[in-house]
Short mmCIF file of C-alpha atoms in Angstrom, two decimals:
data_model
loop_
_atom_site.label_atom_id
_atom_site.label_comp_id
_atom_site.label_asym_id
_atom_site.label_seq_id
_atom_site.Cartn_x
_atom_site.Cartn_y
_atom_site.Cartn_z
CA UNK A 1 -22.96 -14.84 18.72
CA UNK A 2 -23.85 -12.42 15.93
CA UNK A 3 -24.43 -13.39 12.33
CA UNK A 4 -21.64 -13.08 9.77
CA UNK A 5 -22.59 -12.13 6.22
CA UNK A 6 -20.90 -12.17 2.83
CA UNK A 7 -21.74 -8.75 1.39
CA UNK A 8 -19.70 -8.89 -1.81
CA UNK A 9 -17.92 -11.42 -4.00
CA UNK A 10 -15.42 -10.91 -6.82
CA UNK A 11 -13.43 -13.47 -8.76
CA UNK A 12 -10.78 -13.66 -11.47
CA UNK A 13 -10.66 -17.18 -12.85
CA UNK A 14 -10.47 -19.39 -15.92
CA UNK A 15 -14.04 -18.22 -16.59
CA UNK A 16 -14.90 -14.61 -17.43
CA UNK A 17 -16.17 -14.05 -13.89
CA UNK A 18 -15.64 -10.28 -13.90
CA UNK A 19 -18.28 -10.05 -16.62
CA UNK A 20 -21.81 -9.51 -15.33
CA UNK A 21 -23.13 -12.20 -17.69
CA UNK A 22 -20.66 -14.90 -16.63
CA UNK A 23 -23.36 -17.01 -14.97
CA UNK A 24 -24.92 -17.86 -18.34
CA UNK A 25 -21.61 -18.31 -20.16
CA UNK A 26 -19.74 -20.88 -18.07
CA UNK A 27 -17.74 -23.31 -20.20
CA UNK A 28 -16.34 -26.67 -19.21
CA UNK A 29 -12.57 -27.06 -19.74
CA UNK A 30 -11.40 -30.68 -19.88
CA UNK A 31 -9.03 -31.03 -22.84
CA UNK A 32 -5.88 -29.26 -21.64
CA UNK A 33 -3.40 -29.90 -18.84
CA UNK A 34 -3.15 -26.31 -17.58
CA UNK A 35 -5.84 -23.59 -17.58
CA UNK A 36 -4.97 -19.90 -17.63
CA UNK A 37 -7.04 -17.23 -15.87
CA UNK A 38 -8.86 -14.63 -17.94
CA UNK A 39 -7.17 -11.45 -16.75
CA UNK A 40 -8.59 -7.93 -16.95
CA UNK A 41 -6.86 -4.96 -18.55
CA UNK A 42 -4.66 -4.05 -15.59
CA UNK A 43 -3.99 -0.56 -16.98
CA UNK A 44 -7.52 0.36 -15.94
CA UNK A 45 -6.74 -0.42 -12.31
CA UNK A 46 -2.99 -0.26 -11.71
CA UNK A 47 -0.47 2.36 -12.95
CA UNK A 48 1.76 0.68 -15.59
CA UNK A 49 4.96 1.46 -13.68
CA UNK A 50 3.61 -0.39 -10.63
CA UNK A 51 2.07 -3.19 -12.67
CA UNK A 52 5.43 -4.10 -14.23
CA UNK A 53 6.84 -4.80 -10.78
CA UNK A 54 3.90 -6.93 -9.66
CA UNK A 55 3.55 -10.66 -10.08
CA UNK A 56 0.41 -12.09 -11.62
CA UNK A 57 -1.14 -13.09 -8.31
CA UNK A 58 -0.62 -9.61 -6.84
CA UNK A 59 -2.25 -8.01 -9.89
CA UNK A 60 -5.19 -10.41 -9.88
CA UNK A 61 -5.72 -9.89 -6.16
CA UNK A 62 -5.46 -6.10 -6.40
CA UNK A 63 -8.22 -5.99 -9.00
CA UNK A 64 -10.46 -8.63 -7.36
CA UNK A 65 -10.18 -6.89 -3.98
CA UNK A 66 -11.11 -3.54 -5.56
CA UNK A 67 -14.20 -5.10 -7.10
CA UNK A 68 -15.17 -6.68 -3.76
CA UNK A 69 -14.71 -3.47 -1.75
CA UNK A 70 -16.54 -1.40 -4.35
CA UNK A 71 -19.51 -3.76 -4.42
CA UNK A 72 -19.75 -3.73 -0.62
CA UNK A 73 -19.41 0.06 -0.50
CA UNK A 74 -16.39 -0.16 1.81
CA UNK A 75 -13.39 2.14 1.35
CA UNK A 76 -11.21 0.74 4.10
CA UNK A 77 -11.86 -2.61 5.81
CA UNK A 78 -11.23 -3.31 9.48
CA UNK A 79 -9.03 -6.28 8.56
CA UNK A 80 -7.42 -7.86 5.49
CA UNK A 81 -7.03 -11.64 5.51
CA UNK A 82 -5.68 -13.56 2.53
CA UNK A 83 -5.23 -17.28 1.97
CA UNK A 84 -2.80 -18.79 -0.52
CA UNK A 85 -1.13 -22.09 -1.23
CA UNK A 86 1.91 -21.13 -3.31
CA UNK A 87 2.08 -17.36 -2.73
CA UNK A 88 4.02 -15.25 -5.22
CA UNK A 89 5.67 -18.20 -6.90
CA UNK A 90 6.62 -16.26 -10.05
CA UNK A 91 8.94 -14.03 -8.04
CA UNK A 92 10.20 -17.04 -6.08
CA UNK A 93 11.25 -18.71 -9.31
CA UNK A 94 12.89 -15.51 -10.59
CA UNK A 95 14.90 -15.18 -7.37
CA UNK A 96 16.04 -18.80 -7.43
CA UNK A 97 16.98 -18.46 -11.11
CA UNK A 98 19.10 -15.40 -10.24
CA UNK A 99 20.79 -17.38 -7.47
CA UNK A 100 21.77 -20.08 -9.95
CA UNK A 101 22.67 -17.78 -12.85
CA UNK A 102 24.81 -15.48 -10.68
CA UNK A 103 26.45 -18.30 -8.69
CA UNK A 104 24.92 -16.94 -5.46
CA UNK A 105 26.68 -13.59 -5.84
CA UNK A 106 25.61 -9.97 -6.52
CA UNK A 107 21.93 -10.70 -5.97
CA UNK A 108 19.30 -7.97 -5.90
CA UNK A 109 16.78 -8.45 -3.09
CA UNK A 110 13.71 -7.30 -5.06
CA UNK A 111 12.44 -10.69 -6.20
CA UNK A 112 13.11 -12.18 -2.77
CA UNK A 113 11.20 -9.41 -1.01
CA UNK A 114 8.25 -9.77 -3.40
CA UNK A 115 8.24 -13.57 -3.22
CA UNK A 116 6.97 -13.87 0.35
CA UNK A 117 3.47 -15.28 0.78
CA UNK A 118 2.16 -12.20 2.60
CA UNK A 119 3.05 -9.88 -0.29
CA UNK A 120 -0.54 -9.94 -1.57
CA UNK A 121 -2.14 -8.83 1.70
CA UNK A 122 0.62 -6.25 2.18
CA UNK A 123 0.24 -4.76 -1.30
CA UNK A 124 -3.53 -4.44 -0.88
CA UNK A 125 -3.03 -2.71 2.47
CA UNK A 126 -0.46 -0.33 0.97
CA UNK A 127 -2.81 0.55 -1.86
CA UNK A 128 -5.63 1.29 0.59
CA UNK A 129 -3.36 2.85 3.23
CA UNK A 130 -5.00 0.39 5.61
CA UNK A 131 -3.16 -0.06 8.93
CA UNK A 132 -5.60 -2.59 10.38
CA UNK A 133 -5.16 -6.29 11.15
CA UNK A 134 -3.35 -7.91 8.22
CA UNK A 135 -2.81 -11.65 8.06
CA UNK A 136 -1.97 -14.36 5.52
CA UNK A 137 -2.82 -18.06 5.83
CA UNK A 138 -0.70 -20.55 3.87
CA UNK A 139 -2.02 -24.06 3.41
CA UNK A 140 -2.13 -26.64 0.59
CA UNK A 141 -5.90 -26.30 0.10
CA UNK A 142 -7.78 -24.83 3.06
CA UNK A 143 -6.18 -21.40 3.44
CA UNK A 144 -9.38 -19.64 2.32
CA UNK A 145 -11.37 -21.59 4.89
CA UNK A 146 -8.91 -20.59 7.62
CA UNK A 147 -9.20 -16.98 6.43
CA UNK A 148 -13.00 -17.12 6.56
CA UNK A 149 -12.83 -18.70 10.03
CA UNK A 150 -10.50 -15.94 11.22
CA UNK A 151 -12.82 -13.26 9.79
CA UNK A 152 -15.76 -14.87 11.59
CA UNK A 153 -13.82 -14.79 14.88
CA UNK A 154 -12.76 -11.17 14.31
CA UNK A 155 -16.38 -10.13 13.84
CA UNK A 156 -17.84 -12.21 16.68
CA UNK A 157 -15.17 -10.94 19.07
CA UNK A 158 -16.00 -7.34 18.20
CA UNK A 159 -12.59 -6.69 16.64
CA UNK A 160 -13.99 -5.83 13.19
CA UNK A 161 -17.20 -4.97 11.37
CA UNK A 162 -16.00 -5.42 7.79
CA UNK A 163 -13.25 -7.86 6.78
CA UNK A 164 -11.74 -8.21 3.30
CA UNK A 165 -11.12 -11.94 2.82
CA UNK A 166 -9.39 -13.36 -0.24
CA UNK A 167 -7.71 -16.37 -1.78
CA UNK A 168 -5.22 -16.38 -4.62
CA UNK A 169 -2.77 -18.59 -6.49
CA UNK A 170 -0.87 -18.26 -9.76
CA UNK A 171 0.90 -20.63 -12.13
CA UNK A 172 4.56 -20.66 -13.02
CA UNK A 173 6.20 -22.51 -15.90
CA UNK A 174 8.75 -24.41 -13.82
CA UNK A 175 6.24 -25.51 -11.19
CA UNK A 176 3.89 -26.76 -13.90
CA UNK A 177 6.78 -28.76 -15.40
CA UNK A 178 7.45 -30.35 -12.02
CA UNK A 179 3.75 -31.11 -11.49
CA UNK A 180 3.71 -32.90 -14.83
CA UNK A 181 6.80 -34.91 -13.91
CA UNK A 182 5.34 -36.13 -10.60
CA UNK A 183 1.93 -36.82 -12.21
CA UNK A 184 0.06 -34.18 -10.21
CA UNK A 185 -1.15 -32.91 -13.60
CA UNK A 186 -2.87 -35.38 -15.90
CA UNK A 187 -0.89 -36.86 -18.76
CA UNK A 188 -1.85 -35.77 -22.27
CA UNK A 189 -2.90 -39.29 -23.21
CA UNK A 190 -5.50 -39.20 -20.41
CA UNK A 191 -7.26 -36.16 -21.83
CA UNK A 192 -10.06 -35.14 -22.10
CA UNK A 193 -10.84 -35.47 -18.40
CA UNK A 194 -14.04 -37.20 -17.31
CA UNK A 195 -14.44 -35.45 -13.98
CA UNK A 196 -17.17 -37.73 -12.62
CA UNK A 197 -15.97 -41.09 -13.94
CA UNK A 198 -12.20 -40.78 -14.17
CA UNK A 199 -10.09 -43.92 -14.20
CA UNK A 200 -6.73 -42.11 -14.16
CA UNK A 201 -4.76 -40.08 -11.66
CA UNK A 202 -3.85 -36.41 -11.95
CA UNK A 203 -5.78 -33.16 -12.45
CA UNK A 204 -6.12 -30.20 -14.78
CA UNK A 205 -4.37 -27.30 -13.04
CA UNK A 206 -5.88 -23.81 -12.86
CA UNK A 207 -5.36 -20.49 -11.11
CA UNK A 208 -7.35 -17.52 -9.87
CA UNK A 209 -8.13 -14.95 -7.23
CA UNK A 210 -11.37 -14.59 -5.24
CA UNK A 211 -12.21 -11.85 -2.73
CA UNK A 212 -15.15 -11.28 -0.40
CA UNK A 213 -16.22 -8.66 2.10
CA UNK A 214 -17.46 -10.41 5.23
CA UNK A 215 -19.44 -8.16 7.56
CA UNK A 216 -21.27 -8.04 10.87
CA UNK A 217 -24.41 -6.61 9.33
CA UNK A 218 -26.32 -7.75 6.27
CA UNK A 219 -27.41 -5.37 3.55
CA UNK A 220 -30.07 -5.44 0.85
CA UNK A 221 -27.46 -6.80 -1.57
CA UNK A 222 -25.86 -9.41 0.72
CA UNK A 223 -25.17 -12.82 -0.81
CA UNK A 224 -25.30 -15.24 2.10
CA UNK A 225 -24.82 -15.84 5.78
CA UNK A 226 -21.58 -17.62 6.64
CA UNK A 227 -22.91 -20.18 9.10
CA UNK A 228 -19.97 -22.43 9.90
CA UNK A 229 -16.61 -23.87 8.77
CA UNK A 230 -14.90 -27.16 9.58
CA UNK A 231 -11.37 -28.21 8.64
CA UNK A 232 -9.53 -31.52 9.01
CA UNK A 233 -5.97 -32.13 7.86
CA UNK A 234 -6.37 -35.90 7.56
CA UNK A 235 -9.45 -38.03 7.01
CA UNK A 236 -9.84 -41.75 6.39
CA UNK A 237 -12.13 -42.57 3.48
CA UNK A 238 -14.61 -44.44 5.67
CA UNK A 239 -14.83 -41.40 7.99
CA UNK A 240 -16.08 -39.06 5.26
CA UNK A 241 -19.80 -39.32 5.91
CA UNK A 242 -19.36 -39.05 9.68
CA UNK A 243 -17.17 -35.96 9.14
CA UNK A 244 -20.01 -34.31 7.23
CA UNK A 245 -22.84 -35.58 9.46
CA UNK A 246 -21.15 -34.29 12.63
CA UNK A 247 -20.78 -30.88 10.98
CA UNK A 248 -24.48 -30.82 10.05
CA UNK A 249 -25.56 -32.00 13.52
CA UNK A 250 -23.55 -29.20 15.10
CA UNK A 251 -25.60 -26.76 13.02
CA UNK A 252 -28.93 -28.49 13.81
CA UNK A 253 -29.27 -29.78 10.28
CA UNK A 254 -29.47 -33.12 8.50
CA UNK A 255 -28.55 -34.13 4.96
CA UNK A 256 -32.23 -33.66 4.05
CA UNK A 257 -31.96 -29.95 4.90
CA UNK A 258 -29.17 -29.31 2.40
CA UNK A 259 -30.56 -27.94 -0.85
CA UNK A 260 -27.28 -28.01 -2.76
CA UNK A 261 -23.88 -29.59 -2.16
CA UNK A 262 -20.86 -28.35 -4.14
CA UNK A 263 -18.06 -30.92 -4.43
CA UNK A 264 -14.49 -30.36 -5.56
CA UNK A 265 -14.34 -33.32 -7.97
CA UNK A 266 -11.03 -32.94 -9.79
CA UNK A 267 -10.88 -35.96 -12.11
CA UNK A 268 -8.23 -37.66 -9.96
CA UNK A 269 -9.43 -41.24 -9.57
CA UNK A 270 -7.83 -41.83 -6.18
CA UNK A 271 -8.76 -38.68 -4.24
CA UNK A 272 -12.22 -38.23 -5.77
CA UNK A 273 -13.38 -41.30 -3.84
CA UNK A 274 -14.06 -38.96 -0.89
CA UNK A 275 -16.60 -37.10 -3.00
CA UNK A 276 -18.25 -40.38 -4.02
CA UNK A 277 -18.89 -41.00 -0.31
CA UNK A 278 -20.46 -37.54 -0.02
CA UNK A 279 -22.66 -38.21 -3.06
CA UNK A 280 -24.23 -41.15 -1.22
CA UNK A 281 -25.12 -38.86 1.68
CA UNK A 282 -26.90 -36.15 -0.33
CA UNK A 283 -29.07 -38.17 -2.72
CA UNK A 284 -32.01 -35.78 -2.22
CA UNK A 285 -29.94 -32.63 -2.72
CA UNK A 286 -28.79 -30.87 -5.86
CA UNK A 287 -25.23 -32.17 -6.35
CA UNK A 288 -22.81 -29.81 -8.07
CA UNK A 289 -19.15 -29.77 -9.11
CA UNK A 290 -16.93 -26.95 -10.37
CA UNK A 291 -13.29 -27.87 -11.08
CA UNK A 292 -14.13 -28.56 -14.74
CA UNK A 293 -14.77 -24.79 -14.79
CA UNK A 294 -11.88 -23.54 -12.65
CA UNK A 295 -9.24 -26.25 -12.71
CA UNK A 296 -7.66 -27.66 -9.57
CA UNK A 297 -5.31 -25.44 -7.53
CA UNK A 298 -4.53 -24.68 -3.92
CA UNK A 299 -7.30 -22.11 -3.45
CA UNK A 300 -9.83 -23.47 -5.96
CA UNK A 301 -12.45 -23.36 -3.19
CA UNK A 302 -12.49 -19.58 -3.70
CA UNK A 303 -14.20 -20.20 -7.04
CA UNK A 304 -16.77 -22.55 -5.47
CA UNK A 305 -17.51 -20.03 -2.69
CA UNK A 306 -17.98 -17.33 -5.32
CA UNK A 307 -20.35 -19.58 -7.30
CA UNK A 308 -22.28 -20.58 -4.15
CA UNK A 309 -22.84 -16.91 -3.31
CA UNK A 310 -24.32 -16.24 -6.74
CA UNK A 311 -26.44 -19.41 -6.64
CA UNK A 312 -27.98 -18.34 -3.32
CA UNK A 313 -28.59 -14.80 -4.53
CA UNK A 314 -29.99 -15.72 -7.94
CA UNK A 315 -31.76 -18.89 -6.69
CA UNK A 316 -30.54 -20.55 -9.86
CA UNK A 317 -28.04 -23.33 -10.59
CA UNK A 318 -26.05 -23.39 -13.86
CA UNK A 319 -26.73 -26.61 -15.76
CA UNK A 320 -23.00 -27.07 -16.44
CA UNK A 321 -22.40 -27.57 -12.68
CA UNK A 322 -25.08 -30.21 -12.06
CA UNK A 323 -24.23 -33.84 -11.30
CA UNK A 324 -27.78 -35.09 -10.73
CA UNK A 325 -31.26 -33.93 -11.76
CA UNK A 326 -32.49 -32.77 -8.35
CA UNK A 327 -33.81 -29.21 -8.39
CA UNK A 328 -35.24 -27.49 -5.34
CA UNK A 329 -37.91 -24.78 -5.49
CA UNK A 330 -35.88 -22.75 -3.03
CA UNK A 331 -32.17 -22.94 -2.27
CA UNK A 332 -31.62 -22.12 1.40
CA UNK A 333 -28.63 -24.15 2.59
CA UNK A 334 -25.49 -24.87 0.54
CA UNK A 335 -22.59 -26.95 1.80
CA UNK A 336 -19.15 -26.85 0.12
CA UNK A 337 -16.79 -29.79 0.45
CA UNK A 338 -13.22 -29.60 -0.81
CA UNK A 339 -9.81 -31.19 -0.40
CA UNK A 340 -6.57 -31.42 -2.39
CA UNK A 341 -5.22 -34.86 -3.17
CA UNK A 342 -7.10 -36.42 -0.26
CA UNK A 343 -5.67 -34.03 2.36
CA UNK A 344 -6.88 -30.83 4.06
CA UNK A 345 -10.60 -31.48 3.99
CA UNK A 346 -12.90 -28.50 4.51
CA UNK A 347 -16.63 -27.89 4.87
CA UNK A 348 -18.31 -24.50 4.53
CA UNK A 349 -22.00 -23.93 5.24
CA UNK A 350 -23.75 -20.98 3.63
CA UNK A 351 -27.36 -19.95 4.21
CA UNK A 352 -29.70 -17.80 2.16
CA UNK A 353 -30.52 -14.46 3.76
#
């Protein structure tokens, strides 16, 4: 089985991650209920007439994918695979609003056509005139991991050499209102959020788009080797450590071999207990968290994967991400652990090249 390498990484997020100096300028966000992505000037990338017809997630993904392809030096990938949780929810809301406002009559199909979850992958393919394998994974929180797993299979089976893999999710006003009503989002009286010692339920919600070029061959500028991925829809709390240990054993590693572990601590008292179990397992590793930088959302793991790539390449860990004081002389293995609300647990193992 051949190696699989991440040759480029691009991200649009709550942080200014398109800026080359973002690594030194990361800022914790814990005093608001909803975090907005820092968007680029789309006029520089997308013709205004097209941009007006695109939802936010399509625009973010179009730009992030262009950055990823450009960095990897790839004009046309052999496959495009995108993961999303909510898809083009802005257009979904617009269509449903039209249904209600027009009493289910005289509806234009535009918003409905653009609201499907595979719109992002389709729009990227149209822009590139790419007729290769095109697939979208939809899952509450592990759609990026499924996309990475698919890309790994495509490469190992000889179906592709370069795969554009992405994850994306946007916010919409109505959905955010509903999330506040059902306490998915933290109440205002529970702000600011203490991500590591929270005693309340709910999260700060974010958004973003992350894209990577995953390839069969490494280059001088490659970020990491994608070693393995593990996904479990359900996991009992007491099974957490065994879930991680079995994954490490499969890759001939132990907890002692992990130099850094990135956890998806969200500030939700109930579901963060899984991460507490993981903390006990990696006491000799650098323990990191990231959702105080990105917010929680369906594909927040795209931000952690992006950060892990830069940590491996730079051999440096931002202080704002550190949970403990452990610092390794060399960072070789990084494991990423994420879930959403205690469901859809995923592990990703990255190795320094």
